[in-house]
Coordinates of C-alpha atoms in Angstrom, one line a residue:
M1 CA 2.5 -12.5 9.8
T2 CA 2.4 -11.5 6.3
F3 CA 3.3 -8.1 5.1
S4 CA 4.1 -8.2 1.4
V5 CA 3.5 -6.2 -1.7
T6 CA 3.2 -8.0 -5.0
I7 CA 3.7 -5.6 -8.3
L8 CA 1.2 -6.0 -10.9
G9 CA 2.3 -3.3 -12.9
S10 CA 5.5 -1.1 -13.4
G11 CA 5.1 1.2 -16.3
S12 CA 3.5 4.6 -17.0
A13 CA 1.0 6.0 -19.5
A14 CA 2.3 4.5 -22.7
P15 CA 2.4 0.6 -22.3
A16 CA 5.8 -1.2 -23.0
A17 CA 6.5 -4.8 -24.1
N18 CA 7.6 -5.8 -20.6
R19 CA 5.8 -3.4 -18.5
H20 CA 1.9 -3.1 -17.7
H21 CA 0.1 -0.1 -16.1
T22 CA 0.5 0.5 -12.4
A23 CA -1.0 -1.7 -9.9
H24 CA 0.3 -3.2 -6.4
A25 CA -1.6 -5.9 -4.5
L26 CA -0.5 -5.3 -0.5
N27 CA -1.1 -8.7 1.6
V28 CA -1.4 -8.1 5.2
H29 CA -2.1 -11.2 7.4
E30 CA -3.7 -12.8 4.2
Q31 CA -6.0 -9.7 3.6
F32 CA -5.6 -8.2 0.1
Y33 CA -5.9 -4.7 -0.7
L34 CA -5.3 -3.8 -4.1
I35 CA -3.5 0.0 -4.9
D36 CA -4.3 1.4 -8.2
C37 CA -5.7 -0.4 -11.1
G38 CA -4.2 -0.1 -14.5
E39 CA -5.5 -1.7 -17.8
G40 CA -5.2 -5.6 -17.4
T41 CA -4.9 -5.8 -13.5
Q42 CA -7.2 -8.6 -13.1
E43 CA -5.3 -10.8 -15.6
R44 CA -2.0 -10.2 -13.7
M45 CA -3.8 -11.1 -10.5
R46 CA -4.6 -14.4 -11.5
R47 CA -1.2 -15.0 -13.2
Y48 CA 0.3 -14.3 -9.9
G49 CA -2.0 -16.3 -7.7
I50 CA -4.1 -13.5 -6.3
S51 CA -7.8 -14.0 -6.4
P52 CA -9.8 -10.7 -6.9
M53 CA -12.4 -12.4 -4.8
K54 CA -10.0 -12.0 -1.9
L55 CA -10.0 -8.1 -2.0
K56 CA -10.8 -6.2 1.3
A57 CA -10.5 -2.8 -0.4
I58 CA -9.1 -0.8 -3.3
F59 CA -7.4 2.4 -3.4
I60 CA -6.9 4.5 -6.4
S61 CA -4.3 7.4 -6.4
H62 CA -5.7 9.5 -9.3
L63 CA -8.0 9.2 -12.3
H64 CA -5.7 9.2 -15.0
G65 CA -6.2 5.9 -17.3
D66 CA -3.1 4.0 -16.6
H67 CA -4.1 4.0 -12.6
I68 CA -7.9 3.0 -13.1
F69 CA -8.8 1.6 -16.6
G70 CA -8.5 -1.9 -15.2
L71 CA -11.2 -1.2 -12.3
P72 CA -14.5 -1.7 -14.4
G73 CA -13.4 -5.1 -15.5
I74 CA -12.5 -6.2 -11.9
L75 CA -15.8 -5.1 -10.5
S76 CA -17.7 -6.8 -13.4
T77 CA -15.6 -9.8 -12.8
L78 CA -16.5 -9.8 -8.9
N79 CA -20.1 -9.5 -10.1
H80 CA -19.8 -12.7 -12.2
L81 CA -18.0 -14.7 -9.6
G82 CA -20.8 -14.1 -7.2
R83 CA -19.0 -11.7 -4.5
K84 CA -21.6 -10.8 -1.8
T85 CA -19.4 -8.7 0.8
P86 CA -19.3 -5.0 0.3
L87 CA -16.0 -3.6 -1.4
P88 CA -14.7 -0.2 -0.1
I89 CA -13.2 1.8 -3.1
F90 CA -11.3 4.8 -2.1
G91 CA -9.9 7.8 -4.3
P92 CA -9.8 11.4 -5.1
P93 CA -12.7 13.2 -7.2
P94 CA -14.1 12.5 -9.7
I95 CA -14.0 8.6 -8.6
E96 CA -17.8 8.7 -7.3
E97 CA -19.0 9.8 -10.9
Y98 CA -16.7 7.5 -12.7
L99 CA -18.2 4.5 -10.8
D100 CA -21.7 5.7 -10.8
F101 CA -21.0 5.9 -14.8
H102 CA -20.0 2.4 -14.7
H103 CA -22.6 1.1 -12.4
R104 CA -25.4 2.9 -14.6
H105 CA -24.3 1.7 -18.1
F106 CA -22.6 -1.5 -17.4
T107 CA -23.6 -3.5 -14.0
Q108 CA -27.1 -2.4 -13.1
Y109 CA -27.5 -5.6 -11.3
M110 CA -24.7 -6.0 -8.8
G111 CA -24.9 -8.7 -6.2
Y112 CA -22.6 -6.7 -3.9
E113 CA -22.4 -3.2 -2.6
I114 CA -19.7 -0.7 -3.9
L115 CA -18.8 1.3 -0.8
C116 CA -17.1 4.6 -2.6
Q117 CA -15.3 6.9 -0.4
Q118 CA -14.1 10.1 -2.4
V119 CA -11.1 11.3 -0.4
N120 CA -9.6 14.8 0.0
A121 CA -6.2 14.8 -2.1
R122 CA -5.0 17.8 -0.4
E123 CA -5.1 16.3 3.3
N124 CA -3.3 13.6 5.5
T125 CA -6.3 11.7 7.0
L126 CA -7.0 8.3 8.5
I127 CA -9.5 6.8 5.8
Y128 CA -9.5 3.2 6.5
Q129 CA -8.8 0.7 9.4
N130 CA -9.5 -2.6 10.9
N131 CA -7.9 -4.8 13.5
V132 CA -4.8 -5.1 11.8
L133 CA -4.4 -2.0 9.6
E134 CA -4.9 1.5 9.3
V135 CA -4.6 3.6 6.0
T136 CA -3.9 7.5 5.8
T137 CA -3.9 9.6 2.7
L138 CA -0.8 11.2 1.4
P139 CA -1.2 14.7 -0.6
L140 CA 0.9 14.2 -3.7
R141 CA 1.5 16.9 -6.3
H142 CA 0.4 15.9 -9.7
R143 CA -1.4 17.7 -12.7
I144 CA -4.9 16.6 -11.3
P145 CA -6.1 15.6 -7.6
S146 CA -3.7 12.8 -6.6
C147 CA -3.0 11.1 -3.5
G148 CA -0.7 8.4 -2.0
Y149 CA -1.3 6.0 0.9
L150 CA 0.4 5.1 4.1
F151 CA -0.4 1.5 5.0
R152 CA 0.5 0.9 9.0
E153 CA 0.2 -2.6 10.4
K154 CA -1.1 -2.2 14.0
T155 CA 1.4 -3.2 16.5
P156 CA -0.5 -6.2 18.8
G157 CA -0.7 -6.0 22.4
W158 CA 1.4 -8.1 24.8
N159 CA 1.6 -12.0 25.0
V160 CA 2.5 -13.8 28.1
D161 CA 5.3 -16.2 27.2
K162 CA 4.0 -19.9 27.1
Q163 CA 7.0 -21.2 29.3
A164 CA 6.0 -18.9 32.0
I165 CA 2.3 -19.9 31.9
E166 CA 3.4 -23.4 32.6
K167 CA 6.1 -22.7 35.0
Y168 CA 4.0 -20.6 37.3
G169 CA 0.6 -22.2 36.6
L170 CA -1.0 -19.0 35.5
S171 CA -4.9 -19.0 35.7
R172 CA -6.7 -17.2 32.5
A173 CA -7.5 -14.5 34.8
Q174 CA -3.8 -13.8 35.6
I175 CA -3.0 -14.1 32.1
V176 CA -5.3 -11.4 31.1
A177 CA -4.2 -9.2 33.9
L178 CA -0.4 -9.5 32.6
K179 CA -1.4 -8.8 29.3
R180 CA -2.9 -5.4 30.5
G181 CA 0.3 -4.5 32.2
E182 CA -0.6 -5.5 35.7
S183 CA 1.1 -7.5 38.3
V184 CA -0.2 -10.5 39.8
R185 CA 0.1 -12.6 43.0
L186 CA 1.0 -16.1 42.7
T187 CA -0.1 -18.8 45.0
D188 CA 3.2 -18.7 47.1
G189 CA 2.7 -15.3 47.8
T190 CA 5.4 -14.1 45.0
L191 CA 4.4 -10.8 43.0
L192 CA 5.0 -11.6 39.4
E193 CA 5.1 -8.3 37.2
S194 CA 3.9 -8.2 33.8
P195 CA 7.5 -7.1 32.3
Q196 CA 9.0 -10.3 33.5
V197 CA 6.7 -12.5 31.6
T198 CA 5.3 -10.5 28.5
Y199 CA 6.5 -9.8 25.4
I200 CA 5.2 -7.9 22.1
P201 CA 5.0 -10.7 19.1
Y202 CA 6.3 -8.3 16.3
Q203 CA 6.3 -4.6 15.8
G204 CA 3.9 -2.8 13.1
R205 CA 5.4 -2.5 9.6
S206 CA 4.6 0.2 7.0
Y207 CA 4.4 0.7 3.6
A208 CA 4.1 4.0 1.8
Y209 CA 2.6 4.4 -1.9
C210 CA 3.6 7.5 -3.6
S211 CA 2.6 7.5 -7.2
D212 CA 2.7 10.5 -10.0
T213 CA 4.0 13.3 -8.0
L214 CA 6.6 15.9 -8.1
Y215 CA 8.9 15.7 -5.3
S216 CA 7.2 16.6 -2.0
G217 CA 8.8 17.8 1.1
K218 CA 5.5 17.4 3.0
V219 CA 5.3 13.8 1.8
V220 CA 9.0 13.3 3.0
R221 CA 7.9 14.3 6.5
L222 CA 4.7 12.3 6.4
V223 CA 6.5 8.9 5.5
H224 CA 9.4 9.5 8.0
G225 CA 10.9 6.2 8.9
V226 CA 8.6 4.0 6.6
D227 CA 9.8 0.6 6.2
L228 CA 9.2 0.4 2.5
L229 CA 8.6 3.5 0.4
Y230 CA 7.4 3.0 -3.3
H231 CA 8.1 6.3 -5.1
E232 CA 7.4 6.8 -8.7
A233 CA 10.4 7.4 -11.0
T234 CA 9.1 8.0 -14.3
F235 CA 12.0 9.9 -15.6
L236 CA 15.8 9.8 -15.4
D237 CA 17.4 13.0 -14.1
K238 CA 18.8 14.2 -17.5
D239 CA 15.1 14.7 -18.2
K240 CA 14.0 16.5 -15.1
Q241 CA 12.5 19.2 -17.0
L242 CA 10.4 17.3 -18.6
A243 CA 9.3 15.5 -15.4
K244 CA 8.4 18.9 -13.8
E245 CA 6.2 19.7 -16.9
T246 CA 4.3 16.7 -16.6
G247 CA 4.2 16.4 -12.7
H248 CA 6.4 13.4 -12.2
T249 CA 9.6 12.6 -10.3
T250 CA 13.4 11.3 -11.4
A251 CA 14.9 8.5 -10.0
R252 CA 17.6 10.8 -8.3
Q253 CA 14.4 12.8 -6.6
A254 CA 13.0 9.6 -5.6
A255 CA 16.1 8.4 -3.8
R256 CA 16.5 12.0 -2.3
A257 CA 12.7 11.7 -0.9
A258 CA 14.0 8.2 0.5
L259 CA 17.1 9.6 2.0
L260 CA 15.5 12.6 3.8
S261 CA 12.5 10.6 5.0
E262 CA 14.9 7.9 6.8
S263 CA 13.0 5.2 5.1
H264 CA 14.4 1.7 5.4
R265 CA 14.1 0.7 1.6
L266 CA 13.1 2.4 -1.5
M267 CA 11.2 0.8 -4.2
I268 CA 11.0 2.9 -7.6
G269 CA 8.7 2.1 -10.7
H270 CA 6.1 3.9 -13.2
F271 CA 8.9 3.9 -15.7
S272 CA 8.5 5.9 -19.1
S273 CA 8.4 3.7 -22.1
R274 CA 11.3 6.0 -23.4
Y275 CA 13.7 3.9 -21.4
K276 CA 14.5 0.5 -22.4
D277 CA 17.0 -0.4 -19.7
E278 CA 15.6 -0.1 -16.3
N279 CA 18.9 -0.6 -14.6
L280 CA 19.5 3.1 -15.5
F281 CA 17.0 4.1 -13.1
L282 CA 18.6 1.8 -10.3
E283 CA 22.1 3.1 -10.7
E284 CA 20.9 6.7 -10.7
A285 CA 18.7 6.0 -7.6
C286 CA 21.4 3.9 -5.6
S287 CA 24.0 6.6 -6.1
I288 CA 21.7 8.8 -3.5
F289 CA 20.2 6.0 -1.6
P290 CA 21.7 2.5 -2.0
R291 CA 18.9 0.6 -0.4
T292 CA 16.9 1.0 -3.6
I293 CA 15.2 -1.9 -5.7
L294 CA 13.3 -2.0 -8.7
A295 CA 9.5 -2.7 -8.9
R296 CA 9.7 -5.7 -11.0
E297 CA 6.3 -7.3 -12.4
G298 CA 5.4 -10.4 -10.5
E299 CA 8.0 -10.0 -7.6
M300 CA 6.7 -10.3 -4.1
V301 CA 8.6 -7.8 -1.9
S302 CA 8.4 -9.1 1.8
I303 CA 8.6 -6.3 4.4
P304 CA 10.1 -8.0 7.5

């Protein structure tokens, strides 16, 4: 079952020649979720083979332009393409006002419903779930209300081994009982216990998205043990005072967050255009947390 993230943009506020504004596309069992939506996001989605019509929901971290200026374009395109399915959009204030303005002035005649949910950026709250996924907010520390998102794949229930079904000639009722953890009596009187023939197909995986924030001990606790932590690293540590003044993190601080949260892997991005060599970020972060990768545009990162 697919659980991966495609990087659509890795830059910060000022665009660079080879870096676009922030956006990630998360694929969970071929259900797509857009996380932030910087300028030009829909063009890059098409370039990397992700149809905007496949979007199940959109999650916005905060209302700075490099994270949201691409949203009106996608919403309009979906209308032109004939979308009928309602589209949930989550984000902190004033996203409701922002979407209402766009609707009143640019898309009065929408063929689908936008389900806007304004979230509290100071709370850790479950805001979305379906049969395979649940999403909770992560309170970030930025200059305006800002939240990250923790995406957790739901661990499936027990399956009965196919060979065991054939071997014991199990009926449908017996299979259902074994999946519930019950024991069943076979025709020869043998008691077959659930642990003997059942297994969990896979363990639920997780992805934490932490953009535009100062280092936060609270976030470190909330994302403990996450499979892949995306953490902004706008500046190098030599500019940590500037990072503090602007509400951002350095590569070293992001690596410390990954280390203390015992994350399995760290991905850093949102690089300032003042730096031309992204490998400097990687070197700095790897000195603290070796399992670090760069958010490179167009790359799909699988979460095994």
